[in-house]
XYZ file of N, CA and C in Angstrom:
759
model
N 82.270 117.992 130.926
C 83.224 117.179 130.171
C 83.235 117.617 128.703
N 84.444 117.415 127.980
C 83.983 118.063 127.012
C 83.880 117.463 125.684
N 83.434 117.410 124.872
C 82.736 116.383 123.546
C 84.198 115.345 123.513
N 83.839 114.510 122.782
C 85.006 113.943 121.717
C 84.814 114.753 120.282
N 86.547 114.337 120.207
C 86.555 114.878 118.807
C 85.669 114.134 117.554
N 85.181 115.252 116.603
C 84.156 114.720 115.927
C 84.789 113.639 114.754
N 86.057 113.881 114.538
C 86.754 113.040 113.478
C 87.834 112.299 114.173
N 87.880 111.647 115.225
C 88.741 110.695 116.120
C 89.415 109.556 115.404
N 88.315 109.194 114.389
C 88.795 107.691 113.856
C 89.450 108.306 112.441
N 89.565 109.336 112.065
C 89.589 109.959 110.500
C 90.636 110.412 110.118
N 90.626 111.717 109.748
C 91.692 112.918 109.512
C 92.735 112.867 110.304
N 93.748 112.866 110.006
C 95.162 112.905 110.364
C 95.935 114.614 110.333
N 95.113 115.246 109.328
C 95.597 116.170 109.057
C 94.666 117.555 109.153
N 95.139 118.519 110.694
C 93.681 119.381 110.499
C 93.292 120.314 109.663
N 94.111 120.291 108.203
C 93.653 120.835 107.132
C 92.523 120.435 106.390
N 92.557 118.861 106.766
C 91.029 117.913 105.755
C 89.939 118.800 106.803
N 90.194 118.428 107.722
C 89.075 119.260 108.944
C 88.355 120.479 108.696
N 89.472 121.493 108.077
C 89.090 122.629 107.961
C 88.338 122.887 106.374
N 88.757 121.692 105.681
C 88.457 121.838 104.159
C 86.578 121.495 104.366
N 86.798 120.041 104.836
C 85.175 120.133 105.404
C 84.396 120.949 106.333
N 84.406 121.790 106.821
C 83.844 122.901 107.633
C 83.896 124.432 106.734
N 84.965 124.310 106.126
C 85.107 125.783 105.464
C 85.116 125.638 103.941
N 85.078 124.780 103.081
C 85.449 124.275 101.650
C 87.327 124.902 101.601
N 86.994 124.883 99.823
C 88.391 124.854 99.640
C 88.875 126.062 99.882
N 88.410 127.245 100.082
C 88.577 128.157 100.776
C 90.334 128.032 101.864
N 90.144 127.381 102.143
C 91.001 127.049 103.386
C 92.153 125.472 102.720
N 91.630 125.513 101.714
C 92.638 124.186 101.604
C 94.119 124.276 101.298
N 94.632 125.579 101.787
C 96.279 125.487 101.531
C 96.959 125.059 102.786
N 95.862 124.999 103.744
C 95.800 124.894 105.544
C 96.418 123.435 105.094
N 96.119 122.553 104.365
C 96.547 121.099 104.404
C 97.869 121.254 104.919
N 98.807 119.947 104.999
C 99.893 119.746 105.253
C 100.532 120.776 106.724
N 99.449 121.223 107.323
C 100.635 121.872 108.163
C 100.443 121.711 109.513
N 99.240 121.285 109.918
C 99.228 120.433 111.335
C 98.839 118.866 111.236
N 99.841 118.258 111.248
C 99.602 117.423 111.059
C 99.886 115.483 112.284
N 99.694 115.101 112.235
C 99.900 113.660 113.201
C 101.080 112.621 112.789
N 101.220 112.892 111.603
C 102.646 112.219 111.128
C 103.336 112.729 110.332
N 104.839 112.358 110.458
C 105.842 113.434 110.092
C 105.722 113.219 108.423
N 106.073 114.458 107.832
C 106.006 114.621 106.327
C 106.853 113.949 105.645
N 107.251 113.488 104.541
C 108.952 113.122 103.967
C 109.521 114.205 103.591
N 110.680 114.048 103.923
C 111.556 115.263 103.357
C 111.971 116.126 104.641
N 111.654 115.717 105.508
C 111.703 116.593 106.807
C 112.115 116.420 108.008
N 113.436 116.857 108.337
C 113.662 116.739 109.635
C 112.276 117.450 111.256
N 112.369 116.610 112.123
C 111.146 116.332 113.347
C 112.365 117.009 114.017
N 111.949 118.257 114.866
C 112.215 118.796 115.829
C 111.567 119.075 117.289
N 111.660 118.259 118.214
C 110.888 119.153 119.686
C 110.821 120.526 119.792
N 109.764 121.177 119.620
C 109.322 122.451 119.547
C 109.828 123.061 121.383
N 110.116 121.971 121.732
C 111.246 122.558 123.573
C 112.807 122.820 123.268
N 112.722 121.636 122.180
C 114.548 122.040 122.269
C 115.154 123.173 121.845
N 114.293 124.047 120.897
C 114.584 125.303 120.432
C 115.018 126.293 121.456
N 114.408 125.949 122.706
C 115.253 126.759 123.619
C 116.863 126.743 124.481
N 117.204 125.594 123.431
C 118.578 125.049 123.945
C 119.343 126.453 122.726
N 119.800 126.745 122.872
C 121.027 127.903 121.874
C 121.753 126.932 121.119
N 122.236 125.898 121.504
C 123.076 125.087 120.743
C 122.067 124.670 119.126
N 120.970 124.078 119.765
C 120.163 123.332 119.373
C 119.890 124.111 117.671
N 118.583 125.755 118.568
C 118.338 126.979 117.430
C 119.833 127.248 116.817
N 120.583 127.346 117.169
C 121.762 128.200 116.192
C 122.102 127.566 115.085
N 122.198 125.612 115.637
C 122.649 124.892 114.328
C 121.438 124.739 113.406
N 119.962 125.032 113.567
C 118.860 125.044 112.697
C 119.575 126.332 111.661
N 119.318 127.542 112.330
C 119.956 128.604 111.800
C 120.858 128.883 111.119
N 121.999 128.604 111.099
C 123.155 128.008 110.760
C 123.088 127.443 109.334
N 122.039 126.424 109.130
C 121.778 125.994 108.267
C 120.648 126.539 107.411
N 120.147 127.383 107.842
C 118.995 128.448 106.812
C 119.365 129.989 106.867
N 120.586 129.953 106.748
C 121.257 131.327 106.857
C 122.151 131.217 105.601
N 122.540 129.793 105.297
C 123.415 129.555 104.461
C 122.970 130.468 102.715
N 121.268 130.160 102.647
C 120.956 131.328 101.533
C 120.667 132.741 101.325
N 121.317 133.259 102.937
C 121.253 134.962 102.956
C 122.678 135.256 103.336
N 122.718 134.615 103.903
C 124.559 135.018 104.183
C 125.577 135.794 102.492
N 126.010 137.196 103.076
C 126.186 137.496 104.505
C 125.777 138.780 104.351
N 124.105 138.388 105.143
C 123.127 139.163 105.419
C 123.048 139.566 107.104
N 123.047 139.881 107.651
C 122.563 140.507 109.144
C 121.795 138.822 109.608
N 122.629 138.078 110.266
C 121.522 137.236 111.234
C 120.607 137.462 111.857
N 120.551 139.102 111.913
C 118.861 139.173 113.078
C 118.326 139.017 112.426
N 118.468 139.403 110.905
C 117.397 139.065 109.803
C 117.036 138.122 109.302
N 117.711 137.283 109.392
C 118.054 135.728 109.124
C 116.796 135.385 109.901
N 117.185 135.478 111.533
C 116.696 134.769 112.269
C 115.074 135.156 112.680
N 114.868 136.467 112.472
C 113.892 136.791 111.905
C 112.500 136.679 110.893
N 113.069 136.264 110.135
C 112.677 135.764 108.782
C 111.788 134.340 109.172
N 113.255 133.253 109.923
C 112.951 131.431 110.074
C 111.535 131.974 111.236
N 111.554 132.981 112.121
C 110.485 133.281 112.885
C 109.254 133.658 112.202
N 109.288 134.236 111.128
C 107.887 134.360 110.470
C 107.348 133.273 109.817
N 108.191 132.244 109.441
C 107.852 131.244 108.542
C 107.085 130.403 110.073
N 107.721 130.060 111.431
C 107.448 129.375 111.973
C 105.834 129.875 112.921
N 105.881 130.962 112.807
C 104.413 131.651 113.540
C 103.740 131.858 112.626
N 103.859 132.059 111.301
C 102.547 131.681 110.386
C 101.422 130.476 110.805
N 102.950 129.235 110.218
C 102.084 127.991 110.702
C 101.299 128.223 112.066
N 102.081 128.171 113.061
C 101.479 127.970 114.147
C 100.452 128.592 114.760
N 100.359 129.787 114.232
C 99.231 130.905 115.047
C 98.337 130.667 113.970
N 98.363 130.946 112.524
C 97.402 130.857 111.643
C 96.778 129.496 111.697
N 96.995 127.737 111.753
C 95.996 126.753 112.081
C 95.396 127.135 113.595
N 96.362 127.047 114.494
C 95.644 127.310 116.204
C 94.484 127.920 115.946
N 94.888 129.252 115.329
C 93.563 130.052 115.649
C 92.310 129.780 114.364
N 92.829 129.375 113.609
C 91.508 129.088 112.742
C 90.211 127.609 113.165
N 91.191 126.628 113.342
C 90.889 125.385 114.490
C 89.918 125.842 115.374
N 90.589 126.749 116.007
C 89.242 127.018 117.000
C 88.101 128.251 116.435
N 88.454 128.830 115.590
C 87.450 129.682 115.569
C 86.697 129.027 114.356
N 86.939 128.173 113.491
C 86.031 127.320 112.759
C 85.286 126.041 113.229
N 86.374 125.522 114.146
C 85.977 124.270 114.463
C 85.538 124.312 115.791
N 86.253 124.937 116.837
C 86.212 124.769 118.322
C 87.143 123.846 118.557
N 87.924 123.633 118.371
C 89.188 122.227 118.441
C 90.455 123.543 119.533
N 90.308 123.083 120.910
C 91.516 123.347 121.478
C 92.504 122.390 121.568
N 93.544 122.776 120.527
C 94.416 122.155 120.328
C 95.785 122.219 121.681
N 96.478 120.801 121.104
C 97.508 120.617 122.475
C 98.386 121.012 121.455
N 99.182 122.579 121.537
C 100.327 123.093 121.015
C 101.160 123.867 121.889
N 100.928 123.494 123.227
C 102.156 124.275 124.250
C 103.665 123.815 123.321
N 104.585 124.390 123.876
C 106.110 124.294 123.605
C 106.471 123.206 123.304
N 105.678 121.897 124.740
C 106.347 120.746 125.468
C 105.332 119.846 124.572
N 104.558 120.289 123.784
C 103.572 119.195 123.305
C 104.161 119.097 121.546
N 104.675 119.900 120.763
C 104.169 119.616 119.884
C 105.688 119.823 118.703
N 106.191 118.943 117.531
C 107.546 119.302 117.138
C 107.079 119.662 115.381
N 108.096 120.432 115.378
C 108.272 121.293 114.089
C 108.762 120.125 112.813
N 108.230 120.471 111.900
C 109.495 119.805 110.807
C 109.754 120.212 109.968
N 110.992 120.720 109.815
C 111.807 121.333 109.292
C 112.188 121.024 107.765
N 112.470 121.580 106.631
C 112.630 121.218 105.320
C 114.070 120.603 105.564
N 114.061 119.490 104.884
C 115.298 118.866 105.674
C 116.649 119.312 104.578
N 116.605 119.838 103.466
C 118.329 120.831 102.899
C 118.101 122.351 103.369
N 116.807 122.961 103.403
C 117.148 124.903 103.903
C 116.692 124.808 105.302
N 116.126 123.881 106.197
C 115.583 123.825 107.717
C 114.502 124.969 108.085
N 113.772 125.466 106.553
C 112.619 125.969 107.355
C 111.622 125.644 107.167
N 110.391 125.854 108.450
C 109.512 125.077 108.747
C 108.110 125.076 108.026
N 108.068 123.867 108.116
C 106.581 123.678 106.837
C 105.531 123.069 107.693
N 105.858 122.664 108.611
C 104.546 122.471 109.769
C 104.779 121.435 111.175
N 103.730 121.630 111.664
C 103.948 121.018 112.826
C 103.501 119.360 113.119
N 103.786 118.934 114.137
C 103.191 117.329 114.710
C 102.901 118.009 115.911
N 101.291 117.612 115.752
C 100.728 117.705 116.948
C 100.343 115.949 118.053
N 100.204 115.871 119.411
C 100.039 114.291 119.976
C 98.514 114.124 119.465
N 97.768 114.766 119.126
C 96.443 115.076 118.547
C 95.543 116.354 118.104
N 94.239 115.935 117.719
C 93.800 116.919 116.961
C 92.714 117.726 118.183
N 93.244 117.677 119.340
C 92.554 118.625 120.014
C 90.990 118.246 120.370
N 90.256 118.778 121.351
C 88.993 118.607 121.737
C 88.296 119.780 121.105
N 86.970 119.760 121.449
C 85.874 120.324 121.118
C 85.757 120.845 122.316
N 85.698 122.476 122.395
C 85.084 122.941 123.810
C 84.791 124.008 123.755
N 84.652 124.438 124.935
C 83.711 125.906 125.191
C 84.657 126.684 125.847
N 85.016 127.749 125.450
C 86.106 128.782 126.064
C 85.856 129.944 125.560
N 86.940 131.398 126.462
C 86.348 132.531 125.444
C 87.666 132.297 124.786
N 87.919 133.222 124.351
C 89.546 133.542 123.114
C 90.714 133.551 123.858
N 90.636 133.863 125.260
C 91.621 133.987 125.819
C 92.204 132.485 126.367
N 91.154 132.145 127.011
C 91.440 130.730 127.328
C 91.875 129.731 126.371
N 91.010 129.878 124.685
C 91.319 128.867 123.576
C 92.694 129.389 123.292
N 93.104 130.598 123.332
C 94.625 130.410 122.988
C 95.749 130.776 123.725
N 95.085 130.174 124.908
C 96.251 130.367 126.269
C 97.270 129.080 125.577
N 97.366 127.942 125.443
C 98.543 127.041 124.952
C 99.042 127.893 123.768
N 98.639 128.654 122.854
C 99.650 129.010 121.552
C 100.167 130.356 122.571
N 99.488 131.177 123.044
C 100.319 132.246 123.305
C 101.170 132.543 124.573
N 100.463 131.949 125.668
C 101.277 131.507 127.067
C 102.088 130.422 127.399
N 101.950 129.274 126.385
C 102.455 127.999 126.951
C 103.773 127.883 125.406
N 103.817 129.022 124.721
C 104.633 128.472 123.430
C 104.922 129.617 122.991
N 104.448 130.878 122.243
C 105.187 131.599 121.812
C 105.803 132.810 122.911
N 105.116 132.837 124.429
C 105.566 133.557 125.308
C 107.002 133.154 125.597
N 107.669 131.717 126.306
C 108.380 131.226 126.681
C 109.808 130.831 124.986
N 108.911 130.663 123.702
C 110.055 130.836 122.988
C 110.489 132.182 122.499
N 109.943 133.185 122.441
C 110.241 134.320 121.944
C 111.250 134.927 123.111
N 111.215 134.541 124.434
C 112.280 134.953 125.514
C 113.654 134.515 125.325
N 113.261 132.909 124.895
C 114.396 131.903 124.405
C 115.090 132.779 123.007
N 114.448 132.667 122.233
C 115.069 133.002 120.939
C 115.852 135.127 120.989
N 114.948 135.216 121.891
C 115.535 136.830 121.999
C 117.187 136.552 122.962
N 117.387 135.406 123.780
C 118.661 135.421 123.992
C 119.521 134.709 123.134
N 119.124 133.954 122.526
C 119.907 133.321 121.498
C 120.339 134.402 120.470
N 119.927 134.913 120.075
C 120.037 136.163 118.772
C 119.954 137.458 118.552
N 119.620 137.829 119.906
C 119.960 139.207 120.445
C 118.917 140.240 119.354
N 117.460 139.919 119.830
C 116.294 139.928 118.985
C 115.475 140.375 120.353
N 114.939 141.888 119.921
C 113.908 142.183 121.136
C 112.565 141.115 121.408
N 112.051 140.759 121.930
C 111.117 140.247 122.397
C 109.326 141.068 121.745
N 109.946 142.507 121.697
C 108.677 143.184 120.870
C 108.802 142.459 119.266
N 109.961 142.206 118.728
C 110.230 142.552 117.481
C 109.357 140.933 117.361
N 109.422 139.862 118.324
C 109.643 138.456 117.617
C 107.338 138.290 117.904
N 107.161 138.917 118.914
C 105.643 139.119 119.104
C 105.226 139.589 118.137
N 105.751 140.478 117.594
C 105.043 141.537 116.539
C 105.337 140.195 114.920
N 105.799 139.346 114.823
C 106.448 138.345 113.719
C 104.927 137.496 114.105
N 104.438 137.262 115.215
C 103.352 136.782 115.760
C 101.913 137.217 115.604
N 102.389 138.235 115.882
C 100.888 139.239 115.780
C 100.305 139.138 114.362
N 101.302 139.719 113.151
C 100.547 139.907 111.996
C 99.915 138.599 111.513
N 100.547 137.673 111.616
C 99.826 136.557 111.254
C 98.473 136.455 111.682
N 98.359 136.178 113.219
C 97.203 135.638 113.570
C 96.363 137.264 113.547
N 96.704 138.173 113.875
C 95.756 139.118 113.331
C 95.016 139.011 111.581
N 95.946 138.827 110.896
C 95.082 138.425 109.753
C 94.700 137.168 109.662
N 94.482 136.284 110.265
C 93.618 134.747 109.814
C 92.134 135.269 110.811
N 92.542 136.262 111.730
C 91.403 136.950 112.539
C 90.974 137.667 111.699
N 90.818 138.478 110.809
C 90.526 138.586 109.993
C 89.485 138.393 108.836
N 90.630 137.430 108.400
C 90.046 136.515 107.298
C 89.128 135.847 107.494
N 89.007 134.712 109.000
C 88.051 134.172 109.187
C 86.714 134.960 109.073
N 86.629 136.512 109.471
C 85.831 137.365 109.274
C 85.145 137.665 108.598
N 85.801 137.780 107.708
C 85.768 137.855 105.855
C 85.301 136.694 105.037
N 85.743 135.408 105.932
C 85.264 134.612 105.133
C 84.277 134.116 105.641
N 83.778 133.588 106.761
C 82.988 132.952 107.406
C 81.970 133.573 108.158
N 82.200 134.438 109.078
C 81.242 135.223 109.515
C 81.668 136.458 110.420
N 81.320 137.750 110.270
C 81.901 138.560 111.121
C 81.737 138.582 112.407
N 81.721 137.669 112.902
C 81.248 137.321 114.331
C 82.318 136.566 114.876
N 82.918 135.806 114.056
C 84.526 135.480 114.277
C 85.742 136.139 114.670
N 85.323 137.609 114.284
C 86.418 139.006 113.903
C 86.328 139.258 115.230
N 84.840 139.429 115.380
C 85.112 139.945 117.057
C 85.121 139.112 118.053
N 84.719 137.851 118.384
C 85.682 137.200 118.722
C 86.959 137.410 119.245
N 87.395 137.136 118.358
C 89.044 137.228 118.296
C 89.953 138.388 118.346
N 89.289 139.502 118.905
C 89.403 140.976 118.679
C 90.027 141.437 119.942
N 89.724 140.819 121.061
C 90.698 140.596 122.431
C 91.739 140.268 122.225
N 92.038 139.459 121.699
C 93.370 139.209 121.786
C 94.171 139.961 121.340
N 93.710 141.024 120.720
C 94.697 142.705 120.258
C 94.232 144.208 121.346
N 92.828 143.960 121.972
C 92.085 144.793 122.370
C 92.842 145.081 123.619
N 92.713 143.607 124.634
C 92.911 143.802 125.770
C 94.550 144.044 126.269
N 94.886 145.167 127.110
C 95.748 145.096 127.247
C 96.638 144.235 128.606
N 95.750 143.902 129.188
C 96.440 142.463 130.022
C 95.359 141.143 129.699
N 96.212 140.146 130.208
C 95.389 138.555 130.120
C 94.182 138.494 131.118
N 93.293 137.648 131.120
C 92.484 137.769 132.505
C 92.971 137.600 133.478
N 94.097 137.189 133.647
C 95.289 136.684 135.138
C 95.905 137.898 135.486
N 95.659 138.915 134.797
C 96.301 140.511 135.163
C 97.858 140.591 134.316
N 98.275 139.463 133.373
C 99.516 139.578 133.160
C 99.077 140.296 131.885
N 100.570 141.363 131.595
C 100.689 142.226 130.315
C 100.171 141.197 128.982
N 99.253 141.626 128.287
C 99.325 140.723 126.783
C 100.367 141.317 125.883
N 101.153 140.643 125.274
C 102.074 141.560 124.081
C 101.622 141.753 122.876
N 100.573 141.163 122.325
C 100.274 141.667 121.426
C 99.332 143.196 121.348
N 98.988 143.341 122.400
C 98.566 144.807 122.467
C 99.408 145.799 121.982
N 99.199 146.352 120.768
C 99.718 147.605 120.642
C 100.866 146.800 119.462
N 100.670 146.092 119.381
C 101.712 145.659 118.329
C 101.487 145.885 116.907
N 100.194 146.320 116.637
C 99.650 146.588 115.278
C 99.032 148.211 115.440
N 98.921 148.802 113.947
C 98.470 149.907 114.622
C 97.126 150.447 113.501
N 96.015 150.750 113.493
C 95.475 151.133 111.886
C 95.661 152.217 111.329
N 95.841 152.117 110.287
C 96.247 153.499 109.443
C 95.486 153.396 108.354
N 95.412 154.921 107.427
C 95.099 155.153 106.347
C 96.263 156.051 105.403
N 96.035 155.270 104.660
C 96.885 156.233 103.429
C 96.035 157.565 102.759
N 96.625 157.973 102.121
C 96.093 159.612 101.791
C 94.926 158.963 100.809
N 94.770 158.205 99.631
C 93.852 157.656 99.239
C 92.621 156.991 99.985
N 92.728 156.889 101.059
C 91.472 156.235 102.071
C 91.671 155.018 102.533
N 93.247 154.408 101.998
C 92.953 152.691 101.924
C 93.453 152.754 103.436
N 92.736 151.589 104.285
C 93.121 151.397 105.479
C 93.819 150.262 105.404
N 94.936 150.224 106.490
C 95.898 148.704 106.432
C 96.286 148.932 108.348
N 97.505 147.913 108.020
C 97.711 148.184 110.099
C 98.987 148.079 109.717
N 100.043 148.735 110.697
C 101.491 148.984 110.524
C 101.710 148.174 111.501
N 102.829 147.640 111.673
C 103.832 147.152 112.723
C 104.231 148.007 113.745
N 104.298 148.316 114.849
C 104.641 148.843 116.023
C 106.458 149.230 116.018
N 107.122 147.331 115.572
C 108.606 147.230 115.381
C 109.046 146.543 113.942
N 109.631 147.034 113.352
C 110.235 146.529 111.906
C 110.416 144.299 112.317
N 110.446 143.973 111.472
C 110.675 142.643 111.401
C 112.014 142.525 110.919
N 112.636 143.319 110.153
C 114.310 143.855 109.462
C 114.607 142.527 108.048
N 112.993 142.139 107.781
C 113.121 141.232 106.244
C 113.725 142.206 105.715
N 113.590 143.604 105.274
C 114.077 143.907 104.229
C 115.194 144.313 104.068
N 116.481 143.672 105.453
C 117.306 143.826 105.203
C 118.127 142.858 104.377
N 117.172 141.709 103.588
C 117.562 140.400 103.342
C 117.421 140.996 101.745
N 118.264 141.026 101.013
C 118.220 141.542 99.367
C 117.356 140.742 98.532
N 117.237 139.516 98.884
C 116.192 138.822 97.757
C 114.522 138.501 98.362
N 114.235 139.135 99.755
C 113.103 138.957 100.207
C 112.483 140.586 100.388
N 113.226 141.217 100.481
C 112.115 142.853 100.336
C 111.594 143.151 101.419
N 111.161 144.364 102.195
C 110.283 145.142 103.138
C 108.831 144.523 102.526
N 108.006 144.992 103.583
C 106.873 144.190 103.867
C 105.558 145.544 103.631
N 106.086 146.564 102.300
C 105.223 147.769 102.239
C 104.772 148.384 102.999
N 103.506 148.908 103.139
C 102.735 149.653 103.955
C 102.833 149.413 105.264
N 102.484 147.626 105.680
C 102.598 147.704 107.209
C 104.233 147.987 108.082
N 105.241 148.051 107.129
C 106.185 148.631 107.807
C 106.525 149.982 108.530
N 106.759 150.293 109.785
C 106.892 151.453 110.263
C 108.205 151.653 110.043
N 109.365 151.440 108.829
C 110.516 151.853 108.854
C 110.105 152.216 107.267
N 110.686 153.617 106.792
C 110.401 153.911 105.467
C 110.952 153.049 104.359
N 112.151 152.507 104.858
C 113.189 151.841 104.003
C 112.520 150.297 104.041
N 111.242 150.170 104.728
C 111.120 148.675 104.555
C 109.615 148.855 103.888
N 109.213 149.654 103.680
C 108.363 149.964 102.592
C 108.665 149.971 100.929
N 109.404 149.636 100.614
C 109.997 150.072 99.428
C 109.544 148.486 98.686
């Protein structure tokens, strides 16, 4: 069976969580998983996004400050803002805390900045249990139960490869994998090092983030990791290419 949560009666927000386990280190984590909705913010079902009607009129309305820019880029873009949040708490949650969080598709809604509609964090039904899993299992709900099934959704809505919207996925939680590394203990890094390593799930299904990052060095020695597929930010004039880790020259700039 597996523990209760250690702060049940407490924290509302699993940024306080992470502030006490990690200091302030981690305290920009506030505000973004949170149990009650923010002000200022439209509450979205993180399911309905797979309605086209639903995503287009979000879009629609956070396109209005790039227009008339390329919508893949547009839509692109509202995708990095929304897999930050989500992959960067999931995976820190558990690799600081052990908290498997309930963030499938069907569990958990977005809220949206309610004049540009992009997303500043999530409502979760709670702050997750305490348990024992390896990496694959702790982030079978973020990567099988939510960004597998919306990135299919959103690639027909917007005519957006399915590599391109994984890879919007990948860099994030590859760097909070990372970081946790860096910050907490390198024993975290590896850890979490499957989830780029292996190239299928333990169920035999393809993982996509395999191969989605790549390491490189520049002629100076500095090592970084490139993107596999462009993200096409820098086709957006006031947001810029994403330097080094871009594999398109023009999004290096």
């Amino acid at each position: 069976m597996p523990s209760a949560p250690e702060d049940a009666d407490g924290d509302r927000d699993l940024g306080a969580l992470l502030v006490r386990r990690g200091g302030e280190k981690y305290g920009f984590y506030r505000g973004k998983f949170l149990l009650d909705a923010p002000a200022g913010c439209d509450v979205i079902a993180c399911s309905a996004l797979s309605d086209a009607d639903c995503f287009n009129s979000i879009i629609d309305r956070y396109a209005a400050a790039f227009l008339p820019a390329d919508r893949r880029a547009i839509v692109s873009l509202w995708t990095l803002y929304y897999f930050s949040i989500l992959t960067i708490n999931t995976a820190l949650a558990w690799l600081e805390l052990r908290r498997y969080l309930p963030v499938s598709l069907d569990e958990v809604s977005v809220c949206l900045d309610r004049e540009t509609a992009t997303p500043v964090s999530f409502l979760l039904p709670n702050l997750g249990e305490v348990r024992e899993f390896d990496i694959h299992t702790a982030m079978k709900p973020l990567l099988r139960q939510h960004i597998e099934p919306l990135t299919c959704a959103i690639s027909d809505h917007a005519n957006l490869s399915t590599k391109l919207l994984w890879g919007n996925a990948a860099g994030y939680l590859d760097w909070i994998i990372d970081e946790a590394g860096r910050q907490s203990a390198p024993a975290l890094a590896e850890e979490g090092a499957p989830l780029f390593s292996d190239a299928t799930f333990p169920d035999g299904e393809r993982n996509p983030l395999c191969g989605t990052l790549r390491n490189m060095q520049d002629g100076s020695g500095l090592q970084f990791k490139r993107r596999k597929v462009c993200c096409l930010r820098y086709c957006l004039a006031d947001i810029g290419g994403c330097g080094l880790s871009c594999p398109l020259r023009q999004g290096r700039r």
